[in-house]
Amino acid sequence: HPSWATLLTDCYGFRAFAVATVDAHGQITAGLPLVEVRKPLRQASWLSLPFTDICPPLATDDRAFAELIRQIECLRKVSGIANVHIRAPLPAPFFNDTATTEIYTLALQQDATA
């Protein structure tokens, strides 16, 4: 939700933005919200929302997903950004296997008193 990115921006001074791709008709085909994090004596990094358990890119299909990743990588290089951390498991060849991610899902019952 945009309010979460706004809260992170207001509280921590991060710069929030989104990267999106569009088709020939101007319709969004893929996107990912990002936050730019700067630390003293380090290059800036982009994170797909810090303090968020999982935030995968959204895409209409594999082609749009691949184009989004390509665009993010191009923007990263042009902007002088050290790393992009996407908080979600990504299919090969889009991931750098330097960290592992564990996702746990808990099924909740319809009736909270049961």
PDB file of N, CA, C and O in Angstrom, residues 72-105:
ATOM      1  N   ILE A  72      15.136  -2.361 -14.309  1.00  0.00           N
ATOM      2  CA  ILE A  72      15.659  -2.062 -12.972  1.00  0.00           C
ATOM      3  C   ILE A  72      17.184  -2.115 -12.990  1.00  0.00           C
ATOM      4  O   ILE A  72      17.853  -1.245 -12.434  1.00  0.00           O
ATOM      5  N   GLU A  73      17.742  -3.113 -13.652  1.00  0.00           N
ATOM      6  CA  GLU A  73      19.196  -3.237 -13.731  1.00  0.00           C
ATOM      7  C   GLU A  73      19.811  -2.057 -14.492  1.00  0.00           C
ATOM      8  O   GLU A  73      20.829  -1.509 -14.075  1.00  0.00           O
ATOM      9  N   CYS A  74      19.193  -1.645 -15.579  1.00  0.00           N
ATOM     10  CA  CYS A  74      19.684  -0.477 -16.329  1.00  0.00           C
ATOM     11  C   CYS A  74      19.625   0.786 -15.473  1.00  0.00           C
ATOM     12  O   CYS A  74      20.596   1.559 -15.425  1.00  0.00           O
ATOM     13  N   LEU A  75      18.512   0.998 -14.787  1.00  0.00           N
ATOM     14  CA  LEU A  75      18.368   2.169 -13.918  1.00  0.00           C
ATOM     15  C   LEU A  75      19.368   2.140 -12.767  1.00  0.00           C
ATOM     16  O   LEU A  75      19.914   3.171 -12.383  1.00  0.00           O
ATOM     17  N   ARG A  76      19.620   0.949 -12.237  1.00  0.00           N
ATOM     18  CA  ARG A  76      20.583   0.807 -11.145  1.00  0.00           C
ATOM     19  C   ARG A  76      21.965   1.282 -11.592  1.00  0.00           C
ATOM     20  O   ARG A  76      22.610   2.069 -10.911  1.00  0.00           O
ATOM     21  N   LYS A  77      22.390   0.823 -12.755  1.00  0.00           N
ATOM     22  CA  LYS A  77      23.715   1.192 -13.254  1.00  0.00           C
ATOM     23  C   LYS A  77      23.809   2.690 -13.531  1.00  0.00           C
ATOM     24  O   LYS A  77      24.774   3.339 -13.125  1.00  0.00           O
ATOM     25  N   VAL A  78      22.821   3.240 -14.199  1.00  0.00           N
ATOM     26  CA  VAL A  78      22.824   4.664 -14.536  1.00  0.00           C
ATOM     27  C   VAL A  78      22.794   5.536 -13.275  1.00  0.00           C
ATOM     28  O   VAL A  78      23.401   6.601 -13.237  1.00  0.00           O
ATOM     29  N   SER A  79      22.117   5.068 -12.244  1.00  0.00           N
ATOM     30  CA  SER A  79      21.956   5.840 -11.011  1.00  0.00           C
ATOM     31  C   SER A  79      23.106   5.651 -10.032  1.00  0.00           C
ATOM     32  O   SER A  79      23.129   6.292  -8.979  1.00  0.00           O
ATOM     33  N   GLY A  80      24.035   4.754 -10.329  1.00  0.00           N
ATOM     34  CA  GLY A  80      25.151   4.510  -9.424  1.00  0.00           C
ATOM     35  C   GLY A  80      24.760   3.786  -8.154  1.00  0.00           C
ATOM     36  O   GLY A  80      25.365   3.975  -7.104  1.00  0.00           O
ATOM     37  N   ILE A  81      23.759   2.942  -8.250  1.00  0.00           N
ATOM     38  CA  ILE A  81      23.265   2.194  -7.098  1.00  0.00           C
ATOM     39  C   ILE A  81      24.055   0.887  -6.980  1.00  0.00           C
ATOM     40  O   ILE A  81      24.249   0.179  -7.972  1.00  0.00           O
ATOM     41  N   ALA A  82      24.480   0.555  -5.754  1.00  0.00           N
ATOM     42  CA  ALA A  82      25.306  -0.634  -5.537  1.00  0.00           C
ATOM     43  C   ALA A  82      24.517  -1.923  -5.731  1.00  0.00           C
ATOM     44  O   ALA A  82      24.964  -2.828  -6.435  1.00  0.00           O
ATOM     45  N   ASN A  83      23.360  -2.017  -5.106  1.00  0.00           N
ATOM     46  CA  ASN A  83      22.594  -3.268  -5.088  1.00  0.00           C
ATOM     47  C   ASN A  83      21.102  -2.996  -5.146  1.00  0.00           C
ATOM     48  O   ASN A  83      20.641  -1.941  -4.704  1.00  0.00           O
ATOM     49  N   VAL A  84      20.386  -3.995  -5.621  1.00  0.00           N
ATOM     50  CA  VAL A  84      18.931  -3.997  -5.548  1.00  0.00           C
ATOM     51  C   VAL A  84      18.540  -5.248  -4.775  1.00  0.00           C
ATOM     52  O   VAL A  84      18.921  -6.355  -5.151  1.00  0.00           O
ATOM     53  N   HIS A  85      17.826  -5.059  -3.680  1.00  0.00           N
ATOM     54  CA  HIS A  85      17.388  -6.183  -2.846  1.00  0.00           C
ATOM     55  C   HIS A  85      15.882  -6.342  -3.032  1.00  0.00           C
ATOM     56  O   HIS A  85      15.118  -5.459  -2.618  1.00  0.00           O
ATOM     57  N   ILE A  86      15.488  -7.430  -3.640  1.00  0.00           N
ATOM     58  CA  ILE A  86      14.068  -7.708  -3.846  1.00  0.00           C
ATOM     59  C   ILE A  86      13.649  -8.747  -2.824  1.00  0.00           C
ATOM     60  O   ILE A  86      14.211  -9.830  -2.777  1.00  0.00           O
ATOM     61  N   ARG A  87      12.694  -8.383  -2.005  1.00  0.00           N
ATOM     62  CA  ARG A  87      12.266  -9.243  -0.905  1.00  0.00           C
ATOM     63  C   ARG A  87      11.271 -10.293  -1.396  1.00  0.00           C
ATOM     64  O   ARG A  87      10.092 -10.248  -1.071  1.00  0.00           O
ATOM     65  N   ALA A  88      11.810 -11.210  -2.184  1.00  0.00           N
ATOM     66  CA  ALA A  88      11.007 -12.317  -2.694  1.00  0.00           C
ATOM     67  C   ALA A  88      11.942 -13.266  -3.432  1.00  0.00           C
ATOM     68  O   ALA A  88      12.944 -12.821  -3.996  1.00  0.00           O
ATOM     69  N   PRO A  89      11.620 -14.547  -3.431  1.00  0.00           N
ATOM     70  CA  PRO A  89      12.418 -15.460  -4.250  1.00  0.00           C
ATOM     71  C   PRO A  89      12.150 -15.172  -5.727  1.00  0.00           C
ATOM     72  O   PRO A  89      11.011 -14.970  -6.123  1.00  0.00           O
ATOM     73  N   LEU A  90      13.211 -15.101  -6.519  1.00  0.00           N
ATOM     74  CA  LEU A  90      13.082 -14.828  -7.943  1.00  0.00           C
ATOM     75  C   LEU A  90      13.549 -16.030  -8.740  1.00  0.00           C
ATOM     76  O   LEU A  90      14.507 -16.693  -8.352  1.00  0.00           O
ATOM     77  N   PRO A  91      12.899 -16.293  -9.855  1.00  0.00           N
ATOM     78  CA  PRO A  91      13.328 -17.415 -10.693  1.00  0.00           C
ATOM     79  C   PRO A  91      14.653 -17.108 -11.394  1.00  0.00           C
ATOM     80  O   PRO A  91      14.969 -15.950 -11.648  1.00  0.00           O
ATOM     81  N   ALA A  92      15.422 -18.147 -11.668  1.00  0.00           N
ATOM     82  CA  ALA A  92      16.663 -17.976 -12.447  1.00  0.00           C
ATOM     83  C   ALA A  92      16.283 -17.447 -13.818  1.00  0.00           C
ATOM     84  O   ALA A  92      15.198 -17.735 -14.306  1.00  0.00           O
ATOM     85  N   PRO A  93      17.063 -16.644 -14.449  1.00  0.00           N
ATOM     86  CA  PRO A  93      18.407 -16.189 -14.102  1.00  0.00           C
ATOM     87  C   PRO A  93      18.413 -14.831 -13.420  1.00  0.00           C
ATOM     88  O   PRO A  93      19.409 -14.126 -13.460  1.00  0.00           O
ATOM     89  N   PHE A  94      17.334 -14.451 -12.768  1.00  0.00           N
ATOM     90  CA  PHE A  94      17.204 -13.101 -12.235  1.00  0.00           C
ATOM     91  C   PHE A  94      17.711 -12.931 -10.815  1.00  0.00           C
ATOM     92  O   PHE A  94      17.646 -11.855 -10.282  1.00  0.00           O
ATOM     93  N   PHE A  95      18.182 -13.976 -10.205  1.00  0.00           N
ATOM     94  CA  PHE A  95      18.550 -13.842  -8.809  1.00  0.00           C
ATOM     95  C   PHE A  95      20.040 -14.049  -8.594  1.00  0.00           C
ATOM     96  O   PHE A  95      20.711 -14.698  -9.362  1.00  0.00           O
ATOM     97  N   ASN A  96      20.524 -13.423  -7.540  1.00  0.00           N
ATOM     98  CA  ASN A  96      21.881 -13.617  -7.061  1.00  0.00           C
ATOM     99  C   ASN A  96      21.738 -14.422  -5.782  1.00  0.00           C
ATOM    100  O   ASN A  96      21.217 -13.929  -4.794  1.00  0.00           O
ATOM    101  N   ASP A  97      22.185 -15.626  -5.802  1.00  0.00           N
ATOM    102  CA  ASP A  97      21.943 -16.554  -4.704  1.00  0.00           C
ATOM    103  C   ASP A  97      22.896 -16.318  -3.536  1.00  0.00           C
ATOM    104  O   ASP A  97      23.651 -17.198  -3.147  1.00  0.00           O
ATOM    105  N   THR A  98      22.885 -15.102  -2.983  1.00  0.00           N
ATOM    106  CA  THR A  98      23.740 -14.800  -1.846  1.00  0.00           C
ATOM    107  C   THR A  98      22.991 -14.889  -0.534  1.00  0.00           C
ATOM    108  O   THR A  98      23.593 -14.854   0.518  1.00  0.00           O
ATOM    109  N   ALA A  99      21.696 -15.001  -0.590  1.00  0.00           N
ATOM    110  CA  ALA A  99      20.896 -15.107   0.627  1.00  0.00           C
ATOM    111  C   ALA A  99      19.758 -16.075   0.369  1.00  0.00           C
ATOM    112  O   ALA A  99      19.369 -16.304  -0.765  1.00  0.00           O
ATOM    113  N   THR A 100      19.255 -16.628   1.442  1.00  0.00           N
ATOM    114  CA  THR A 100      18.115 -17.513   1.311  1.00  0.00           C
ATOM    115  C   THR A 100      16.901 -16.850   1.927  1.00  0.00           C
ATOM    116  O   THR A 100      17.018 -16.014   2.816  1.00  0.00           O
ATOM    117  N   THR A 101      15.763 -17.228   1.444  1.00  0.00           N
ATOM    118  CA  THR A 101      14.511 -16.685   1.940  1.00  0.00           C
ATOM    119  C   THR A 101      13.626 -17.839   2.363  1.00  0.00           C
ATOM    120  O   THR A 101      13.468 -18.810   1.637  1.00  0.00           O
ATOM    121  N   GLU A 102      13.068 -17.724   3.544  1.00  0.00           N
ATOM    122  CA  GLU A 102      12.103 -18.696   4.034  1.00  0.00           C
ATOM    123  C   GLU A 102      10.771 -17.986   4.171  1.00  0.00           C
ATOM    124  O   GLU A 102      10.690 -16.936   4.800  1.00  0.00           O
ATOM    125  N   ILE A 103       9.753 -18.549   3.566  1.00  0.00           N
ATOM    126  CA  ILE A 103       8.415 -17.970   3.661  1.00  0.00           C
ATOM    127  C   ILE A 103       7.519 -18.999   4.333  1.00  0.00           C
ATOM    128  O   ILE A 103       7.438 -20.143   3.889  1.00  0.00           O
ATOM    129  N   TYR A 104       6.889 -18.584   5.410  1.00  0.00           N
ATOM    130  CA  TYR A 104       5.992 -19.453   6.145  1.00  0.00           C
ATOM    131  C   TYR A 104       4.576 -18.911   6.011  1.00  0.00           C
ATOM    132  O   TYR A 104       4.342 -17.718   6.132  1.00  0.00           O
ATOM    133  N   THR A 105       3.643 -19.809   5.780  1.00  0.00           N
ATOM    134  CA  THR A 105       2.249 -19.430   5.631  1.00  0.00           C
ATOM    135  C   THR A 105       1.437 -20.152   6.689  1.00  0.00           C
ATOM    136  O   THR A 105       1.597 -21.358   6.888  1.00  0.00           O
TER     137      THR A 105
END
